[in-house]
mmCIF file of C-alpha atoms and ligand atoms in Angstrom:
data_model
loop_
_atom_site.group_PDB
_atom_site.id
_atom_site.type_symbol
_atom_site.label_atom_id
_atom_site.label_comp_id
_atom_site.label_asym_id
_atom_site.label_seq_id
_atom_site.Cartn_x
_atom_site.Cartn_y
_atom_site.Cartn_z
ATOM 1 C CA MET A 1 -25.586 9.130 -15.964
ATOM 2 C CA VAL A 2 -25.218 11.891 -18.578
ATOM 3 C CA ALA A 3 -23.493 15.019 -17.364
ATOM 4 C CA LYS A 4 -24.662 18.442 -18.453
ATOM 5 C CA PRO A 5 -22.180 19.585 -21.120
ATOM 6 C CA ASP A 6 -21.030 22.541 -19.038
ATOM 7 C CA CYS A 7 -20.365 20.452 -15.920
ATOM 8 C CA ILE A 8 -17.024 19.053 -14.890
ATOM 9 C CA ARG A 9 -17.032 15.291 -14.416
ATOM 10 C CA VAL A 10 -15.905 13.998 -11.024
ATOM 11 C CA GLY A 11 -14.859 10.489 -10.013
ATOM 12 C CA VAL A 12 -14.998 9.818 -6.264
ATOM 13 C CA LEU A 13 -12.663 7.361 -4.491
ATOM 14 C CA GLY A 14 -13.590 6.169 -0.992
ATOM 15 C CA SER A 15 -13.093 3.311 1.441
ATOM 16 C CA GLY A 16 -15.882 3.943 3.946
ATOM 17 C CA LYS A 17 -19.452 4.932 4.461
ATOM 18 C CA GLY A 18 -19.520 7.661 1.851
ATOM 19 C CA SER A 19 -21.090 10.670 3.580
ATOM 20 C CA ASN A 20 -18.899 13.065 1.619
ATOM 21 C CA MET A 21 -19.718 11.313 -1.647
ATOM 22 C CA VAL A 22 -23.435 11.634 -0.815
ATOM 23 C CA ALA A 23 -22.979 15.356 -0.106
ATOM 24 C CA LEU A 24 -21.222 15.780 -3.447
ATOM 25 C CA ALA A 25 -23.782 13.716 -5.357
ATOM 26 C CA GLU A 26 -26.713 15.614 -3.824
ATOM 27 C CA ALA A 27 -25.135 19.012 -4.430
ATOM 28 C CA ALA A 28 -24.487 17.970 -8.014
ATOM 29 C CA THR A 29 -28.226 17.531 -8.616
ATOM 30 C CA LEU A 30 -28.990 21.181 -7.736
ATOM 31 C CA PRO A 31 -29.866 23.372 -10.726
ATOM 32 C CA ASP A 32 -26.833 25.651 -10.482
ATOM 33 C CA ALA A 33 -24.302 22.854 -9.892
ATOM 34 C CA THR A 34 -21.212 22.956 -12.068
ATOM 35 C CA PHE A 35 -20.122 19.354 -11.516
ATOM 36 C CA LYS A 36 -21.456 15.809 -11.782
ATOM 37 C CA VAL A 37 -20.363 12.676 -9.929
ATOM 38 C CA VAL A 38 -19.963 10.197 -12.791
ATOM 39 C CA THR A 39 -18.256 7.244 -11.129
ATOM 40 C CA VAL A 40 -17.369 5.949 -7.657
ATOM 41 C CA ILE A 41 -14.544 3.517 -6.920
ATOM 42 C CA SER A 42 -13.716 1.765 -3.660
ATOM 43 C CA ASP A 43 -10.790 -0.398 -2.574
ATOM 44 C CA THR A 44 -13.086 -2.034 0.005
ATOM 45 C CA ALA A 45 -15.569 -4.697 -1.037
ATOM 46 C CA GLY A 46 -18.985 -3.950 0.428
ATOM 47 C CA ALA A 47 -18.114 -0.376 1.457
ATOM 48 C CA GLY A 48 -21.164 1.782 2.123
ATOM 49 C CA ILE A 49 -19.966 4.315 -0.433
ATOM 50 C CA LEU A 50 -20.661 1.790 -3.215
ATOM 51 C CA ASP A 51 -24.251 1.212 -2.066
ATOM 52 C CA ARG A 52 -24.859 4.954 -1.619
ATOM 53 C CA ALA A 53 -23.633 5.522 -5.201
ATOM 54 C CA ARG A 54 -25.742 2.753 -6.713
ATOM 55 C CA GLU A 55 -28.846 4.030 -4.899
ATOM 56 C CA ARG A 56 -28.309 7.273 -6.800
ATOM 57 C CA GLY A 57 -27.718 5.618 -10.177
ATOM 58 C CA ILE A 58 -23.998 6.382 -10.145
ATOM 59 C CA PRO A 59 -21.784 3.582 -11.519
ATOM 60 C CA ALA A 60 -19.865 2.068 -8.591
ATOM 61 C CA HIS A 61 -16.826 -0.180 -8.808
ATOM 62 C CA TYR A 62 -14.928 -2.256 -6.296
ATOM 63 C CA ILE A 63 -11.312 -2.710 -7.364
ATOM 64 C CA ASN A 64 -9.131 -5.113 -5.404
ATOM 65 C CA PRO A 65 -6.227 -2.967 -4.133
ATOM 66 C CA GLY A 66 -3.722 -5.819 -4.260
ATOM 67 C CA GLN A 67 -1.034 -6.930 -1.860
ATOM 68 C CA PHE A 68 -0.208 -3.714 0.030
ATOM 69 C CA ARG A 69 -1.969 -2.264 3.069
ATOM 70 C CA THR A 70 -1.423 1.459 2.527
ATOM 71 C CA LYS A 71 -1.147 1.849 -1.253
ATOM 72 C CA LEU A 72 -2.445 0.321 -4.483
ATOM 73 C CA ASP A 73 -0.309 -2.267 -6.248
ATOM 74 C CA ALA A 74 0.627 -1.574 -9.869
ATOM 75 C CA GLY A 75 -2.207 -3.620 -11.351
ATOM 76 C CA ALA A 76 -4.809 -2.009 -9.127
ATOM 77 C CA GLU A 77 -3.520 1.475 -9.871
ATOM 78 C CA ALA A 78 -3.744 0.769 -13.616
ATOM 79 C CA ARG A 79 -7.322 -0.443 -13.194
ATOM 80 C CA PHE A 80 -8.284 2.666 -11.176
ATOM 81 C CA ILE A 81 -6.857 4.861 -13.957
ATOM 82 C CA GLU A 82 -8.668 2.840 -16.613
ATOM 83 C CA VAL A 83 -12.069 3.161 -14.905
ATOM 84 C CA LEU A 84 -11.568 6.892 -14.290
ATOM 85 C CA ARG A 85 -10.569 7.448 -17.916
ATOM 86 C CA GLU A 86 -13.502 5.373 -19.202
ATOM 87 C CA ALA A 87 -15.775 7.675 -17.180
ATOM 88 C CA LYS A 88 -13.984 10.681 -18.742
ATOM 89 C CA VAL A 89 -13.441 12.324 -15.377
ATOM 90 C CA ASP A 90 -12.014 15.834 -15.178
ATOM 91 C CA TYR A 91 -11.339 15.621 -11.410
ATOM 92 C CA VAL A 92 -10.741 12.823 -8.929
ATOM 93 C CA ALA A 93 -12.176 13.568 -5.471
ATOM 94 C CA LEU A 94 -10.915 11.487 -2.549
ATOM 95 C CA ALA A 95 -13.560 11.044 0.139
ATOM 96 C CA GLY A 96 -12.298 8.863 2.939
ATOM 97 C CA PHE A 97 -9.944 6.922 0.640
ATOM 98 C CA MET A 98 -7.565 5.161 3.013
ATOM 99 C CA ARG A 99 -4.588 4.587 0.709
ATOM 100 C CA ILE A 100 -1.727 6.830 -0.318
ATOM 101 C CA LEU A 101 -1.764 7.567 -4.043
ATOM 102 C CA LYS A 102 1.493 7.303 -5.948
ATOM 103 C CA ASP A 103 2.809 9.038 -9.049
ATOM 104 C CA GLY A 104 1.057 6.749 -11.552
ATOM 105 C CA LEU A 105 -2.426 7.937 -10.699
ATOM 106 C CA LEU A 106 -1.364 11.480 -9.827
ATOM 107 C CA ASP A 107 0.443 11.829 -13.174
ATOM 108 C CA ALA A 108 -2.618 10.503 -15.008
ATOM 109 C CA PHE A 109 -4.670 13.415 -13.579
ATOM 110 C CA PRO A 110 -2.144 16.192 -12.952
ATOM 111 C CA LYS A 111 -3.447 18.848 -10.518
ATOM 112 C CA ARG A 112 -6.825 17.163 -10.788
ATOM 113 C CA VAL A 113 -6.838 14.984 -7.659
ATOM 114 C CA ILE A 114 -8.279 16.602 -4.516
ATOM 115 C CA ASN A 115 -8.900 15.398 -0.987
ATOM 116 C CA ILE A 116 -10.848 16.407 2.093
ATOM 117 C CA HIS A 117 -9.051 16.088 5.419
ATOM 118 C CA PRO A 118 -10.611 16.467 8.893
ATOM 119 C CA SER A 119 -8.259 19.102 10.322
ATOM 120 C CA LEU A 120 -6.901 22.544 9.530
ATOM 121 C CA LEU A 121 -3.781 21.440 7.672
ATOM 122 C CA PRO A 122 -0.845 21.590 8.108
ATOM 123 C CA SER A 123 -1.928 20.709 11.669
ATOM 124 C CA PHE A 124 -2.774 17.078 12.328
ATOM 125 C CA PRO A 125 -2.130 15.230 9.060
ATOM 126 C CA GLY A 126 -2.647 11.469 8.972
ATOM 127 C CA LEU A 127 -5.153 9.401 10.876
ATOM 128 C CA GLU A 128 -7.792 10.384 13.448
ATOM 129 C CA SER A 129 -7.051 14.086 13.212
ATOM 130 C CA TRP A 130 -9.959 14.931 15.496
ATOM 131 C CA LYS A 131 -8.321 12.890 18.277
ATOM 132 C CA GLN A 132 -5.002 14.603 17.625
ATOM 133 C CA ALA A 133 -6.796 17.948 17.980
ATOM 134 C CA LEU A 134 -8.348 16.948 21.326
ATOM 135 C CA ASP A 135 -5.043 15.540 22.600
ATOM 136 C CA HIS A 136 -3.309 18.839 21.799
ATOM 137 C CA GLY A 137 -6.044 20.886 23.436
ATOM 138 C CA VAL A 138 -6.550 23.188 20.466
ATOM 139 C CA LYS A 139 -9.598 25.451 20.685
ATOM 140 C CA VAL A 140 -10.417 25.351 16.980
ATOM 141 C CA THR A 141 -9.950 22.719 14.328
ATOM 142 C CA GLY A 142 -11.869 22.066 11.123
ATOM 143 C CA CYS A 143 -11.430 20.595 7.676
ATOM 144 C CA THR A 144 -9.335 21.241 4.611
ATOM 145 C CA VAL A 145 -9.820 20.601 0.897
ATOM 146 C CA HIS A 146 -6.459 20.344 -0.833
ATOM 147 C CA PHE A 147 -4.783 19.118 -3.981
ATOM 148 C CA VAL A 148 -3.153 15.728 -3.552
ATOM 149 C CA ASP A 149 0.561 15.272 -4.026
ATOM 150 C CA ALA A 150 2.775 12.278 -3.249
ATOM 151 C CA GLY A 151 2.988 13.188 0.466
ATOM 152 C CA VAL A 152 0.459 12.552 3.212
ATOM 153 C CA ASP A 153 -1.967 15.509 3.397
ATOM 154 C CA THR A 154 0.703 17.892 2.096
ATOM 155 C CA GLY A 155 -0.715 19.269 -1.178
ATOM 156 C CA LYS A 156 -1.703 22.872 -1.889
ATOM 157 C CA ILE A 157 -4.653 24.026 0.205
ATOM 158 C CA ILE A 158 -7.790 25.061 -1.703
ATOM 159 C CA SER A 159 -10.231 25.857 1.113
ATOM 160 C CA GLN A 160 -10.709 25.405 4.860
ATOM 161 C CA LYS A 161 -13.597 25.615 7.317
ATOM 162 C CA VAL A 162 -13.159 26.193 11.053
ATOM 163 C CA VAL A 163 -14.931 24.095 13.702
ATOM 164 C CA GLU A 164 -14.817 25.177 17.346
ATOM 165 C CA VAL A 165 -13.678 22.600 19.903
ATOM 166 C CA LEU A 166 -16.102 22.510 22.858
ATOM 167 C CA ASP A 167 -15.063 21.836 26.471
ATOM 168 C CA ASN A 168 -17.200 18.702 26.641
ATOM 169 C CA ASP A 169 -16.252 17.308 23.222
ATOM 170 C CA THR A 170 -15.479 13.623 22.841
ATOM 171 C CA PRO A 171 -13.616 12.321 19.797
ATOM 172 C CA ALA A 172 -16.959 11.198 18.375
ATOM 173 C CA SER A 173 -18.788 14.499 18.931
ATOM 174 C CA LEU A 174 -15.941 16.549 17.471
ATOM 175 C CA HIS A 175 -15.589 14.247 14.478
ATOM 176 C CA GLU A 176 -19.315 14.514 13.830
ATOM 177 C CA ARG A 177 -19.230 18.344 13.717
ATOM 178 C CA ILE A 178 -16.141 18.277 11.494
ATOM 179 C CA GLN A 179 -17.981 15.964 9.111
ATOM 180 C CA VAL A 180 -20.925 18.400 8.968
ATOM 181 C CA ALA A 181 -18.428 21.091 7.929
ATOM 182 C CA GLU A 182 -16.890 18.722 5.362
ATOM 183 C CA ARG A 183 -20.258 18.195 3.732
ATOM 184 C CA THR A 184 -20.561 21.955 3.225
ATOM 185 C CA ILE A 185 -17.090 22.760 2.031
ATOM 186 C CA TYR A 186 -16.479 19.886 -0.409
ATOM 187 C CA PRO A 187 -19.439 20.673 -2.704
ATOM 188 C CA GLN A 188 -18.539 24.390 -2.536
ATOM 189 C CA VAL A 189 -15.037 23.617 -3.767
ATOM 190 C CA MET A 190 -16.280 21.347 -6.554
ATOM 191 C CA ASN A 191 -18.680 24.036 -7.744
ATOM 192 C CA ALA A 192 -15.844 26.573 -7.682
ATOM 193 C CA LEU A 193 -13.599 24.255 -9.714
ATOM 194 C CA GLY A 194 -16.483 23.736 -12.123
ATOM 195 C CA ARG A 195 -16.666 27.502 -12.586
ATOM 196 C CA GLY A 196 -12.977 27.420 -13.446
ATOM 197 C CA LEU A 197 -11.782 29.053 -10.230
HETATM 198 C C1 GRF B 1 -14.009 11.995 6.424
HETATM 199 O O1 GRF B 1 -14.034 12.432 7.756
HETATM 200 C C2 GRF B 1 -12.806 12.548 5.714
HETATM 201 O O2 GRF B 1 -12.357 13.752 6.217
HETATM 202 C C3 GRF B 1 -11.768 11.509 5.970
HETATM 203 O O3 GRF B 1 -12.468 10.293 5.958
HETATM 204 C C4 GRF B 1 -13.817 10.499 6.334
HETATM 205 C C5 GRF B 1 -14.686 9.877 5.291
HETATM 206 O O4 GRF B 1 -16.015 9.759 5.681
HETATM 207 N N1 GRF B 1 -10.692 11.618 5.006
HETATM 208 P P1 GRF B 1 -17.103 9.370 4.586
HETATM 209 O O5 GRF B 1 -16.767 8.011 4.034
HETATM 210 O O6 GRF B 1 -17.132 10.427 3.525
HETATM 211 O O7 GRF B 1 -18.394 9.311 5.368
#
């Protein structure tokens, strides 16, 4: 895929089904888009995100994450960096990537790694944030796009979108509405970054 010269180049990392990657890839095809998705990498063999990328002609790579459960081992991290550099990415967008990134990758793309998280951070970092929101009885939650640092969901916030919690919400129904919001906000942020904001 050849990016328009005035577009920023984005590499997407994900472990799951890839709905956010699809939202980014589709938004990137619109005439006024300021970014292109140029590569997709997953730590999970057979993840839906890889198929969704290939269907759209985006190069998709599975990289074995190595021996650890929650992070990449040194060899895997080096391979991730190599593939991202080969694709000449300007930004790395995490979209359901289920491992904590360490300094090696973050230093390779300083202030250029962003993530989408399904809560209004700093509330409910970590896993299953929509369940945490229901358990706490909050009346609004939402999603957050933020820069990634070495902590868990702690980096500088770029943008947030509010989702109302309904009286009859289940974890599944709330998660679904949060994901609809995610698919709006993530492309908006990428376009803003592409405009240099
Ligand atoms: C999203 O809900 C995102 O907030 C979280 O993981 C999920 C990924 O879903 N970090 P998908 O793979 O983009 O469909």
